[in-house]
Amino acid sequence: MKNIIVIGGGPGGYVAAIRAAQLGAKVTLVEREHLGGTCLNIGCIPTKCLLHSAELMESIRKEGAMLGVEADNVRINFPQVMAHKNEISKKLTGGVAALLKMNKVTKVDGEAKFTAPGKISVKKPDGSVENMTADAIILATGSVNSTPPIPGLRENPNCIDSTGALSLEKLPKSMVVIGAGVIGLELACAYAAFGTKITVVEALDHMLPMLDGDLTKIGVAHMKKMGMEFNLECPVQSVENSPVGAKVVCRNKAGQTVSFEAEKVLVAVGRRANTASLDLEAGGIKNDRGRILVNDRMQTNVPGVYAIGDCVFGRAQLAHTASAMGEVAAENIMGMDVLYDESTNPTCVYIEPEAASVGLTEEQCKAKGLEYKVGRFPMSANGKALILNGGEGLVKIIAGKKYGEVLGMHIIGPRATDLIAEGALAIRLEATLDELISTIHSHPTVTETMREAALHAEKRAIHTKN
Ligand code: NAD
């Protein structure tokens, strides 16, 4: 029987552990903090909880009267928002513990580090140290928020990261968000709906580069309507103390010094691999500033040592990416021959309205010199979308010009992050526009927009102009 040690119990590590156990391995999972990792405890799931409360608030406040739902005195009970979030995290992490037990994975509490290639030691909470080795080791230690070297930032207690923003006790009146990436904008949307005045400062001239430009335009217009203020090409220079909380000093596009004061400053400028405590050098593991180099089998340069998820170099830092890599690593260790294939990896951004994307964007098709055609369908022409959010949003499908094979799917609007699964599957199956069209989509659902976008690409849309 093969012995496998998995280091890290997030969506990469626990999935790898379960898959390896299914395939007959004896698995030990080492975790120093909580099962479920960033995703379940201080990332995806808590953020989505806050966003769901925010969405409900926005719906009642903005559409309630129109929909015939009148509620007096609707207000945010912020401690209850946080309590609900904690309850959901607890349920899910409890579920992970039960799944590991069911699969007979041994869990060891402690912090692992390499002592030599293929050998680790684990420091337990009682201070004892256990040396371990195995037939294979999977590194799945995830990532942590980066703190940029901005003068005055570290010293100011009102500068928080996403973990801080997910554990505030009091709703702040104002917040400056540094970085218009996914973390910054998702949390900004939640807090804006709760009533916090949001000011976003971003160094680049654009935001959310992973999304198709047409989608970003719709998202930004909505966020501006929510009262959020955006300052692009406005890199932060320093943070100063202020009686309000903190003052963020930036240089704007015109080269002038501008500043923004707020009760809290959310720093969301990216995440870095969480490998500092592993002692990669002792393990002989090749890395780029802590990010572990792997091939498509998830193998590092050291035989028998694999790495998956946010701690690896050059791949998307997403929970579902980590889980997919975890299965690939476990299967390769257990004698299968599997490659991690990123072509069906969707990106989901939980801004308002939510957005999702899979495959190639138009910009990427152009850069690759591909001949393609585009189909679009507005959410406003779909009955269900009209009911759900007033019809705000768009579906865009990109397909090969000659054969009509689906190359990319880009969606903003209600249920976008669920709808994208159809696009991912279409790419996986090398489906063509014809095949999407000949698949009957149920009515009334937002899924009809996918088929209509495919029809539009073939200049035969029924519910919009061709
Ligand atoms: P990011 O890299 O997406 O965005 C950070 C932004 O900060 C960039 O636009 C950058 O230009 C800007 N920035 C950097 N320094 C700055 C400065 N001094 N002044 C102003 N702006 C500055 O990083 P993130 O939003 O922190 O997310 C980290 C990772 O977590 C990403 O890889 C993301 O994919 C992942 N994540 C995904 C989801 C999701 O899939 N829904 C949610 C949260 C996080």
Short mmCIF file of C-alpha atoms and ligand atoms in Angstrom, two decimals:
data_model
loop_
_atom_site.label_atom_id
_atom_site.label_comp_id
_atom_site.label_asym_id
_atom_site.label_seq_id
_atom_site.Cartn_x
_atom_site.Cartn_y
_atom_site.Cartn_z
CA MET A 1 0.00 0.00 0.00
CA LYS A 2 1.31 3.47 -0.90
CA ASN A 3 1.81 6.02 1.87
CA ILE A 4 1.01 9.62 0.96
CA ILE A 5 1.44 12.77 3.04
CA VAL A 6 -0.61 15.81 2.05
CA ILE A 7 0.47 19.13 3.56
CA GLY A 8 -2.45 21.56 3.78
CA GLY A 9 -6.17 20.91 4.20
CA GLY A 10 -7.67 23.47 1.81
CA PRO A 11 -9.67 22.67 -1.34
CA GLY A 12 -6.47 21.41 -2.97
CA GLY A 13 -5.18 19.27 -0.12
CA TYR A 14 -8.36 17.70 1.19
CA VAL A 15 -9.54 16.78 -2.32
CA ALA A 16 -6.14 15.24 -3.12
CA ALA A 17 -6.27 13.28 0.16
CA ILE A 18 -9.74 11.89 -0.53
CA ARG A 19 -8.93 10.99 -4.16
CA ALA A 20 -5.71 9.21 -3.11
CA ALA A 21 -7.58 7.30 -0.40
CA GLN A 22 -10.26 6.26 -2.93
CA LEU A 23 -7.48 4.83 -5.06
CA GLY A 24 -6.20 2.75 -2.17
CA ALA A 25 -3.48 4.89 -0.58
CA LYS A 26 -2.84 5.26 3.13
CA VAL A 27 -3.10 9.04 3.49
CA THR A 28 -1.96 11.42 6.23
CA LEU A 29 -3.06 15.03 6.00
CA VAL A 30 -1.05 17.60 7.97
CA GLU A 31 -2.79 20.91 8.74
CA ARG A 32 -1.57 23.62 11.12
CA GLU A 33 -4.71 25.71 11.29
CA HIS A 34 -8.19 24.84 10.02
CA LEU A 35 -9.53 22.33 7.52
CA GLY A 36 -11.03 23.95 4.45
CA GLY A 37 -8.16 26.42 4.10
CA THR A 38 -8.62 30.00 2.92
CA CYS A 39 -11.62 29.14 0.74
CA LEU A 40 -13.93 27.85 3.45
CA ASN A 41 -12.67 29.93 6.39
CA ILE A 42 -11.47 33.34 5.20
CA GLY A 43 -11.99 33.43 1.41
CA CYS A 44 -14.54 32.32 -1.17
CA ILE A 45 -17.31 31.03 1.07
CA PRO A 46 -17.31 33.84 3.69
CA THR A 47 -17.15 36.46 0.91
CA LYS A 48 -20.09 34.90 -0.89
CA CYS A 49 -22.05 34.87 2.38
CA LEU A 50 -21.53 38.60 2.78
CA LEU A 51 -22.43 39.14 -0.86
CA HIS A 52 -25.65 37.18 -0.49
CA SER A 53 -26.73 39.36 2.43
CA ALA A 54 -25.75 42.38 0.34
CA GLU A 55 -27.72 41.19 -2.67
CA LEU A 56 -30.83 40.62 -0.58
CA MET A 57 -30.49 44.10 0.87
CA GLU A 58 -30.07 45.65 -2.57
CA SER A 59 -33.04 43.74 -4.00
CA ILE A 60 -35.40 44.80 -1.24
CA ARG A 61 -34.18 48.38 -1.22
CA LYS A 62 -34.01 48.93 -4.96
CA GLU A 63 -36.65 46.62 -6.42
CA GLY A 64 -38.85 45.66 -3.49
CA ALA A 65 -41.56 48.25 -4.07
CA MET A 66 -41.61 47.56 -7.82
CA LEU A 67 -41.91 43.83 -7.18
CA GLY A 68 -44.69 44.38 -4.70
CA VAL A 69 -42.56 43.48 -1.69
CA GLU A 70 -42.74 46.38 0.72
CA ALA A 71 -40.69 46.24 3.87
CA ASP A 72 -40.32 49.09 6.32
CA ASN A 73 -37.12 49.84 8.08
CA VAL A 74 -34.92 47.37 6.14
CA ARG A 75 -31.48 47.57 7.65
CA ILE A 76 -28.28 45.60 8.00
CA ASN A 77 -27.68 43.76 11.26
CA PHE A 78 -23.94 43.53 10.69
CA PRO A 79 -23.10 41.21 13.63
CA GLN A 80 -25.78 38.80 12.32
CA VAL A 81 -24.32 38.98 8.77
CA MET A 82 -21.00 37.88 10.28
CA ALA A 83 -22.62 35.23 12.52
CA HIS A 84 -24.39 33.70 9.51
CA LYS A 85 -21.10 33.64 7.59
CA ASN A 86 -19.37 31.90 10.51
CA GLU A 87 -22.16 29.33 10.74
CA ILE A 88 -21.87 28.42 7.03
CA SER A 89 -18.06 28.09 7.29
CA LYS A 90 -18.45 25.87 10.34
CA LYS A 91 -20.92 23.57 8.57
CA LEU A 92 -18.65 23.21 5.55
CA THR A 93 -15.42 22.65 7.47
CA GLY A 94 -17.23 20.11 9.65
CA GLY A 95 -18.26 18.39 6.41
CA VAL A 96 -14.63 18.22 5.26
CA ALA A 97 -13.59 16.62 8.57
CA ALA A 98 -16.37 14.04 8.18
CA LEU A 99 -15.37 13.28 4.58
CA LEU A 100 -11.73 12.74 5.57
CA LYS A 101 -12.82 10.39 8.35
CA MET A 102 -15.15 8.52 6.01
CA ASN A 103 -12.22 8.00 3.63
CA LYS A 104 -9.94 6.91 6.49
CA VAL A 105 -7.53 9.80 6.02
CA THR A 106 -5.43 10.36 9.16
CA LYS A 107 -5.33 14.02 10.16
CA VAL A 108 -2.29 15.34 11.98
CA ASP A 109 -2.47 18.81 13.57
CA GLY A 110 0.80 20.65 13.14
CA GLU A 111 3.18 22.57 10.90
CA ALA A 112 5.25 20.62 8.41
CA LYS A 113 8.64 21.51 7.00
CA PHE A 114 11.29 19.76 4.94
CA THR A 115 14.36 18.44 6.69
CA ALA A 116 15.80 16.85 3.51
CA PRO A 117 14.47 15.98 0.04
CA GLY A 118 11.42 13.70 0.58
CA LYS A 119 11.62 14.01 4.38
CA ILE A 120 9.54 16.26 6.63
CA SER A 121 9.15 17.04 10.29
CA VAL A 122 5.87 18.14 11.84
CA LYS A 123 5.74 20.44 14.85
CA LYS A 124 2.63 19.60 16.87
CA PRO A 125 0.58 22.02 19.02
CA ASP A 126 2.09 20.47 22.20
CA GLY A 127 5.58 21.37 20.96
CA SER A 128 6.60 17.83 20.05
CA VAL A 129 8.16 17.13 16.66
CA GLU A 130 7.49 14.05 14.52
CA ASN A 131 9.68 13.07 11.59
CA MET A 132 7.79 11.64 8.64
CA THR A 133 8.42 10.27 5.20
CA ALA A 134 6.20 8.68 2.59
CA ASP A 135 6.12 7.25 -0.93
CA ALA A 136 4.82 10.64 -2.08
CA ILE A 137 4.24 14.09 -0.61
CA ILE A 138 1.70 16.61 -1.94
CA LEU A 139 2.33 20.25 -1.06
CA ALA A 140 -0.93 22.20 -0.84
CA THR A 141 -0.17 25.10 1.46
CA GLY A 142 -2.08 27.77 -0.50
CA SER A 143 -1.44 31.50 -0.47
CA VAL A 144 -1.60 34.51 1.83
CA ASN A 145 -2.44 38.16 1.19
CA SER A 146 0.51 40.26 0.04
CA THR A 147 1.32 43.41 1.95
CA PRO A 148 2.93 45.95 -0.38
CA PRO A 149 5.88 47.98 0.92
CA ILE A 150 3.87 51.21 1.07
CA PRO A 151 5.20 53.60 3.73
CA GLY A 152 2.84 53.90 6.71
CA LEU A 153 0.63 50.97 5.69
CA ARG A 154 1.83 48.23 8.03
CA GLU A 155 1.85 50.54 11.04
CA ASN A 156 -1.76 51.65 10.60
CA PRO A 157 -4.25 49.35 12.38
CA ASN A 158 -7.05 50.61 10.13
CA CYS A 159 -5.36 49.08 7.09
CA ILE A 160 -6.82 45.60 6.79
CA ASP A 161 -6.61 42.74 4.31
CA SER A 162 -9.40 40.44 3.10
CA THR A 163 -9.19 38.39 6.31
CA GLY A 164 -9.68 41.60 8.32
CA ALA A 165 -12.57 42.69 6.10
CA LEU A 166 -14.27 39.34 6.72
CA SER A 167 -14.04 39.66 10.49
CA LEU A 168 -14.94 43.29 11.21
CA GLU A 169 -17.15 43.73 14.25
CA LYS A 170 -18.60 47.09 13.23
CA LEU A 171 -19.74 48.25 9.81
CA PRO A 172 -17.36 51.02 8.71
CA LYS A 173 -18.87 54.24 7.34
CA SER A 174 -16.15 54.53 4.71
CA MET A 175 -13.51 52.33 3.11
CA VAL A 176 -10.70 52.94 0.62
CA VAL A 177 -9.96 49.82 -1.39
CA ILE A 178 -6.39 49.54 -2.70
CA GLY A 179 -6.44 47.32 -5.81
CA ALA A 180 -9.35 46.81 -8.22
CA GLY A 181 -8.77 43.07 -8.56
CA VAL A 182 -11.22 40.33 -7.68
CA ILE A 183 -10.76 40.50 -3.90
CA GLY A 184 -11.00 44.29 -3.76
CA LEU A 185 -14.09 44.56 -5.94
CA GLU A 186 -16.04 41.64 -4.46
CA LEU A 187 -15.63 42.98 -0.93
CA ALA A 188 -16.26 46.53 -2.15
CA CYS A 189 -19.60 45.40 -3.63
CA ALA A 190 -20.65 43.77 -0.37
CA TYR A 191 -19.71 46.76 1.79
CA ALA A 192 -21.20 49.28 -0.67
CA ALA A 193 -24.54 47.46 -0.45
CA PHE A 194 -24.29 47.52 3.36
CA GLY A 195 -23.98 51.30 3.16
CA THR A 196 -20.21 51.86 3.42
CA LYS A 197 -18.88 54.65 1.20
CA ILE A 198 -16.36 52.95 -1.10
CA THR A 199 -13.44 54.59 -2.90
CA VAL A 200 -11.30 52.31 -5.09
CA VAL A 201 -7.73 53.22 -6.07
CA GLU A 202 -5.99 51.18 -8.75
CA ALA A 203 -2.49 51.57 -10.19
CA LEU A 204 -3.36 50.31 -13.70
CA ASP A 205 -5.63 51.94 -16.29
CA HIS A 206 -8.07 49.02 -16.19
CA MET A 207 -9.57 46.52 -13.79
CA LEU A 208 -10.34 42.79 -13.85
CA PRO A 209 -8.05 41.99 -16.80
CA MET A 210 -9.18 38.35 -16.77
CA LEU A 211 -12.64 39.37 -18.00
CA ASP A 212 -13.67 40.31 -21.52
CA GLY A 213 -13.73 44.11 -21.85
CA ASP A 214 -17.48 44.19 -22.65
CA LEU A 215 -18.24 42.46 -19.37
CA THR A 216 -16.05 44.78 -17.31
CA LYS A 217 -17.83 47.83 -18.79
CA ILE A 218 -21.24 46.56 -17.62
CA GLY A 219 -19.87 45.62 -14.17
CA VAL A 220 -18.17 48.98 -13.64
CA ALA A 221 -21.29 50.91 -14.71
CA HIS A 222 -23.32 48.97 -12.13
CA MET A 223 -20.78 49.45 -9.36
CA LYS A 224 -20.72 53.21 -10.06
CA LYS A 225 -24.52 53.22 -9.78
CA MET A 226 -24.10 51.60 -6.35
CA GLY A 227 -22.16 54.72 -5.36
CA MET A 228 -18.63 53.34 -5.63
CA GLU A 229 -15.95 55.77 -6.76
CA PHE A 230 -13.10 54.55 -8.98
CA ASN A 231 -9.67 56.12 -9.38
CA LEU A 232 -7.62 54.38 -12.06
CA GLU A 233 -3.94 55.04 -12.82
CA CYS A 234 -3.71 56.17 -9.23
CA PRO A 235 -0.95 54.19 -7.50
CA VAL A 236 -0.70 54.49 -3.74
CA GLN A 237 2.38 56.30 -2.46
CA SER A 238 1.87 56.23 1.28
CA VAL A 239 -0.63 55.87 4.09
CA GLU A 240 -0.89 58.51 6.81
CA ASN A 241 -2.75 58.64 10.10
CA SER A 242 -6.01 60.54 10.12
CA PRO A 243 -8.64 61.22 12.79
CA VAL A 244 -11.14 59.35 10.57
CA GLY A 245 -8.97 56.21 10.36
CA ALA A 246 -6.38 56.45 7.61
CA LYS A 247 -5.41 58.70 4.72
CA VAL A 248 -4.30 57.04 1.48
CA VAL A 249 -1.99 59.25 -0.54
CA CYS A 250 -1.78 58.54 -4.28
CA ARG A 251 -0.37 60.04 -7.46
CA ASN A 252 -3.13 60.50 -10.03
CA LYS A 253 -3.03 60.27 -13.82
CA ALA A 254 -2.11 63.95 -14.12
CA GLY A 255 0.84 63.46 -11.77
CA GLN A 256 -0.81 65.31 -8.89
CA THR A 257 -0.83 64.10 -5.31
CA VAL A 258 -4.34 63.22 -4.20
CA SER A 259 -5.55 61.66 -0.97
CA PHE A 260 -8.55 59.73 0.26
CA GLU A 261 -9.56 59.36 3.90
CA ALA A 262 -11.61 56.53 5.31
CA GLU A 263 -12.37 54.62 8.49
CA LYS A 264 -10.83 51.45 6.99
CA VAL A 265 -8.42 50.76 4.14
CA LEU A 266 -8.73 47.38 2.45
CA VAL A 267 -5.45 46.27 0.92
CA ALA A 268 -6.13 43.83 -1.95
CA VAL A 269 -3.07 43.85 -4.20
CA GLY A 270 -2.64 40.11 -4.78
CA ARG A 271 -1.73 36.94 -2.94
CA ARG A 272 1.62 35.19 -2.57
CA ALA A 273 2.49 31.52 -2.13
CA ASN A 274 2.30 30.37 1.48
CA THR A 275 5.51 28.35 1.50
CA ALA A 276 7.79 30.31 3.85
CA SER A 277 7.47 27.79 6.68
CA LEU A 278 8.03 24.72 4.43
CA ASP A 279 11.79 25.25 4.00
CA LEU A 280 11.68 24.46 0.28
CA GLU A 281 15.47 24.80 0.10
CA ALA A 282 15.96 21.95 2.59
CA GLY A 283 13.56 19.90 0.48
CA GLY A 284 15.48 20.76 -2.69
CA ILE A 285 12.27 22.06 -4.30
CA LYS A 286 12.72 24.47 -7.21
CA ASN A 287 10.68 27.62 -6.80
CA ASP A 288 10.30 31.18 -8.01
CA ARG A 289 10.18 33.48 -4.99
CA GLY A 290 8.39 30.79 -3.00
CA ARG A 291 6.04 29.70 -5.79
CA ILE A 292 6.72 26.04 -6.52
CA LEU A 293 7.58 25.00 -10.08
CA VAL A 294 5.54 22.04 -11.33
CA ASN A 295 4.78 20.28 -14.61
CA ASP A 296 1.28 19.39 -15.85
CA ARG A 297 1.37 16.19 -13.77
CA MET A 298 1.84 18.44 -10.73
CA GLN A 299 5.33 17.00 -10.14
CA THR A 300 8.05 19.20 -8.67
CA ASN A 301 11.71 18.67 -9.58
CA VAL A 302 12.07 16.21 -6.66
CA PRO A 303 10.79 12.71 -7.50
CA GLY A 304 7.77 11.82 -5.35
CA VAL A 305 7.04 15.42 -4.35
CA TYR A 306 4.02 17.10 -5.93
CA ALA A 307 2.54 20.58 -5.48
CA ILE A 308 -0.95 21.89 -6.18
CA GLY A 309 -3.10 25.02 -5.82
CA ASP A 310 -2.17 28.59 -4.94
CA CYS A 311 1.37 27.64 -3.84
CA VAL A 312 2.44 26.70 -7.39
CA PHE A 313 3.95 29.04 -9.95
CA GLY A 314 2.15 30.41 -13.01
CA ARG A 315 -1.38 29.02 -12.64
CA ALA A 316 -4.72 30.56 -11.64
CA GLN A 317 -5.09 31.02 -7.88
CA LEU A 318 -8.59 29.58 -7.59
CA ALA A 319 -10.14 26.98 -5.30
CA HIS A 320 -11.52 24.85 -8.13
CA THR A 321 -8.12 24.95 -9.85
CA ALA A 322 -6.50 23.62 -6.66
CA SER A 323 -9.07 20.81 -6.38
CA ALA A 324 -8.59 19.83 -10.03
CA MET A 325 -4.81 19.78 -9.54
CA GLY A 326 -5.28 17.73 -6.34
CA GLU A 327 -7.08 14.99 -8.22
CA VAL A 328 -4.41 15.02 -10.95
CA ALA A 329 -1.58 14.70 -8.39
CA ALA A 330 -3.31 11.88 -6.48
CA GLU A 331 -4.08 9.95 -9.66
CA ASN A 332 -0.54 10.26 -11.00
CA ILE A 333 0.90 9.08 -7.68
CA MET A 334 -1.45 6.10 -7.77
CA GLY A 335 -0.21 4.99 -11.18
CA MET A 336 -2.56 6.76 -13.56
CA ASP A 337 -1.27 9.11 -16.24
CA VAL A 338 -3.19 12.37 -16.01
CA LEU A 339 -2.44 15.92 -17.11
CA TYR A 340 -3.85 19.11 -15.61
CA ASP A 341 -5.68 20.84 -18.46
CA GLU A 342 -6.48 24.50 -17.91
CA SER A 343 -8.62 24.94 -21.04
CA THR A 344 -11.88 24.42 -19.17
CA ASN A 345 -10.94 26.41 -16.05
CA PRO A 346 -13.64 29.05 -15.47
CA THR A 347 -13.07 32.40 -13.79
CA CYS A 348 -15.96 33.64 -11.69
CA VAL A 349 -16.13 37.16 -10.31
CA TYR A 350 -18.80 37.87 -7.73
CA ILE A 351 -19.25 41.56 -8.38
CA GLU A 352 -22.67 43.07 -9.05
CA PRO A 353 -23.94 41.66 -11.39
CA GLU A 354 -21.83 38.52 -11.24
CA ALA A 355 -19.54 37.65 -14.13
CA ALA A 356 -17.87 34.51 -15.43
CA SER A 357 -15.59 33.54 -18.22
CA VAL A 358 -14.09 30.40 -19.72
CA GLY A 359 -11.81 29.80 -22.68
CA LEU A 360 -10.47 32.50 -24.96
CA THR A 361 -11.42 36.16 -25.01
CA GLU A 362 -11.62 38.06 -28.30
CA GLU A 363 -8.34 39.75 -27.40
CA GLN A 364 -6.67 36.34 -27.00
CA CYS A 365 -8.14 35.04 -30.28
CA LYS A 366 -6.69 38.08 -32.06
CA ALA A 367 -3.30 37.62 -30.43
CA LYS A 368 -3.26 33.96 -31.51
CA GLY A 369 -4.27 34.93 -35.07
CA LEU A 370 -7.39 32.73 -34.92
CA GLU A 371 -10.33 33.26 -37.27
CA TYR A 372 -13.41 33.49 -35.07
CA LYS A 373 -16.99 34.62 -34.92
CA VAL A 374 -18.85 36.17 -32.02
CA GLY A 375 -22.44 35.79 -30.87
CA ARG A 376 -24.00 38.08 -28.27
CA PHE A 377 -27.23 38.05 -26.43
CA PRO A 378 -28.41 40.71 -23.99
CA MET A 379 -29.93 39.57 -20.70
CA SER A 380 -32.65 42.18 -21.30
CA ALA A 381 -34.13 39.95 -24.02
CA ASN A 382 -34.46 36.97 -21.66
CA GLY A 383 -37.63 36.65 -19.57
CA LYS A 384 -36.01 35.06 -16.52
CA ALA A 385 -33.15 37.55 -16.43
CA LEU A 386 -35.63 40.39 -16.74
CA ILE A 387 -37.45 39.02 -13.69
CA LEU A 388 -34.26 38.40 -11.70
CA ASN A 389 -32.31 41.62 -12.16
CA GLY A 390 -34.16 43.79 -14.64
CA GLY A 391 -32.26 42.24 -17.54
CA GLU A 392 -28.83 43.74 -16.87
CA GLY A 393 -26.02 41.81 -18.53
CA LEU A 394 -24.75 40.02 -21.60
CA VAL A 395 -23.68 36.64 -22.93
CA LYS A 396 -20.89 36.54 -25.45
CA ILE A 397 -19.83 33.37 -27.21
CA ILE A 398 -16.71 33.03 -29.33
CA ALA A 399 -16.39 30.20 -31.83
CA GLY A 400 -14.04 29.12 -34.61
CA LYS A 401 -15.03 30.71 -37.92
CA LYS A 402 -14.85 27.56 -40.03
CA TYR A 403 -16.19 24.78 -37.81
CA GLY A 404 -18.02 26.78 -35.14
CA GLU A 405 -16.22 25.04 -32.24
CA VAL A 406 -16.73 26.92 -28.98
CA LEU A 407 -13.54 28.78 -28.04
CA GLY A 408 -14.79 30.99 -25.24
CA MET A 409 -17.84 32.00 -23.27
CA HIS A 410 -18.22 35.24 -21.34
CA ILE A 411 -21.20 36.09 -19.21
CA ILE A 412 -22.28 38.93 -16.96
CA GLY A 413 -25.70 38.93 -15.39
CA PRO A 414 -27.88 36.84 -13.11
CA ARG A 415 -26.59 33.30 -12.48
CA ALA A 416 -23.48 33.92 -14.63
CA THR A 417 -21.25 31.90 -12.31
CA ASP A 418 -23.56 28.88 -12.62
CA LEU A 419 -24.20 29.30 -16.35
CA ILE A 420 -20.49 29.19 -17.15
CA ALA A 421 -20.46 25.41 -16.56
CA GLU A 422 -22.20 24.97 -19.92
CA GLY A 423 -19.38 26.88 -21.62
CA ALA A 424 -16.71 24.82 -19.84
CA LEU A 425 -18.43 21.58 -20.84
CA ALA A 426 -18.80 22.80 -24.43
CA ILE A 427 -15.05 23.46 -24.59
CA ARG A 428 -14.27 20.09 -22.97
CA LEU A 429 -16.42 18.25 -25.52
CA GLU A 430 -15.19 20.41 -28.42
CA ALA A 431 -18.84 21.23 -28.97
CA THR A 432 -19.86 23.41 -31.89
CA LEU A 433 -22.42 26.19 -32.10
CA ASP A 434 -24.72 23.76 -33.94
CA GLU A 435 -24.58 21.37 -31.01
CA LEU A 436 -25.44 24.09 -28.51
CA ILE A 437 -28.29 25.17 -30.78
CA SER A 438 -29.70 21.66 -31.22
CA THR A 439 -29.73 21.19 -27.43
CA ILE A 440 -33.12 22.23 -26.07
CA HIS A 441 -32.72 24.71 -23.21
CA SER A 442 -35.51 24.91 -20.67
CA HIS A 443 -37.85 27.89 -20.47
CA PRO A 444 -38.05 30.19 -18.63
CA THR A 445 -34.40 30.08 -17.56
CA VAL A 446 -31.34 32.23 -18.01
CA THR A 447 -29.73 29.23 -19.79
CA GLU A 448 -31.71 30.22 -22.89
CA THR A 449 -29.28 33.13 -23.31
CA MET A 450 -26.48 30.65 -24.03
CA ARG A 451 -28.35 29.07 -26.91
CA GLU A 452 -29.47 32.48 -28.18
CA ALA A 453 -25.87 33.72 -28.19
CA ALA A 454 -24.93 30.65 -30.26
CA LEU A 455 -27.84 31.39 -32.63
CA HIS A 456 -26.66 34.99 -32.90
CA ALA A 457 -23.17 33.86 -33.91
CA GLU A 458 -24.85 32.03 -36.80
CA LYS A 459 -26.99 35.08 -37.61
CA ARG A 460 -30.18 33.25 -36.73
CA ALA A 461 -31.09 34.64 -33.31
CA ILE A 462 -34.82 34.52 -32.64
CA HIS A 463 -35.11 37.02 -29.80
CA THR A 464 -32.69 39.74 -30.88
CA LYS A 465 -31.53 41.52 -34.01
CA ASN A 466 -28.97 39.59 -36.06
P1 NAD B 1 -5.27 40.84 -8.21
O1 NAD B 1 -3.91 40.64 -8.69
O2 NAD B 1 -6.42 40.27 -8.95
O3 NAD B 1 -5.57 42.43 -8.10
C1 NAD B 1 -4.74 43.32 -7.40
C2 NAD B 1 -4.83 44.71 -8.01
O4 NAD B 1 -4.11 45.62 -7.18
C3 NAD B 1 -4.23 44.81 -9.41
O5 NAD B 1 -5.19 45.33 -10.30
C4 NAD B 1 -3.03 45.76 -9.19
O6 NAD B 1 -2.78 46.57 -10.31
C5 NAD B 1 -3.48 46.59 -8.00
N1 NAD B 1 -2.38 47.22 -7.24
C6 NAD B 1 -1.21 46.65 -6.87
N2 NAD B 1 -0.45 47.55 -6.18
C7 NAD B 1 -1.15 48.70 -6.11
C8 NAD B 1 -0.90 50.00 -5.55
N3 NAD B 1 0.25 50.27 -4.88
N4 NAD B 1 -1.83 50.97 -5.68
C9 NAD B 1 -2.98 50.69 -6.35
N5 NAD B 1 -3.26 49.50 -6.90
C10 NAD B 1 -2.38 48.51 -6.78
O7 NAD B 1 -5.27 40.34 -6.68
P2 NAD B 1 -6.43 40.11 -5.63
O8 NAD B 1 -7.69 40.79 -5.99
O9 NAD B 1 -5.81 40.45 -4.32
O10 NAD B 1 -6.68 38.54 -5.71
C11 NAD B 1 -5.63 37.60 -5.44
C12 NAD B 1 -5.93 36.26 -6.03
O11 NAD B 1 -7.06 35.67 -5.40
C13 NAD B 1 -6.21 36.32 -7.51
O12 NAD B 1 -5.38 35.42 -8.18
C14 NAD B 1 -7.64 35.90 -7.64
O13 NAD B 1 -7.84 35.12 -8.79
C15 NAD B 1 -7.92 35.12 -6.38
N6 NAD B 1 -9.33 35.31 -5.99
C16 NAD B 1 -10.31 34.83 -6.80
C17 NAD B 1 -11.64 35.03 -6.48
C18 NAD B 1 -12.71 34.49 -7.39
O14 NAD B 1 -12.40 33.67 -8.22
N7 NAD B 1 -13.95 34.92 -7.30
C19 NAD B 1 -11.98 35.76 -5.36
C20 NAD B 1 -10.97 36.25 -4.57
C21 NAD B 1 -9.64 36.02 -4.90
#
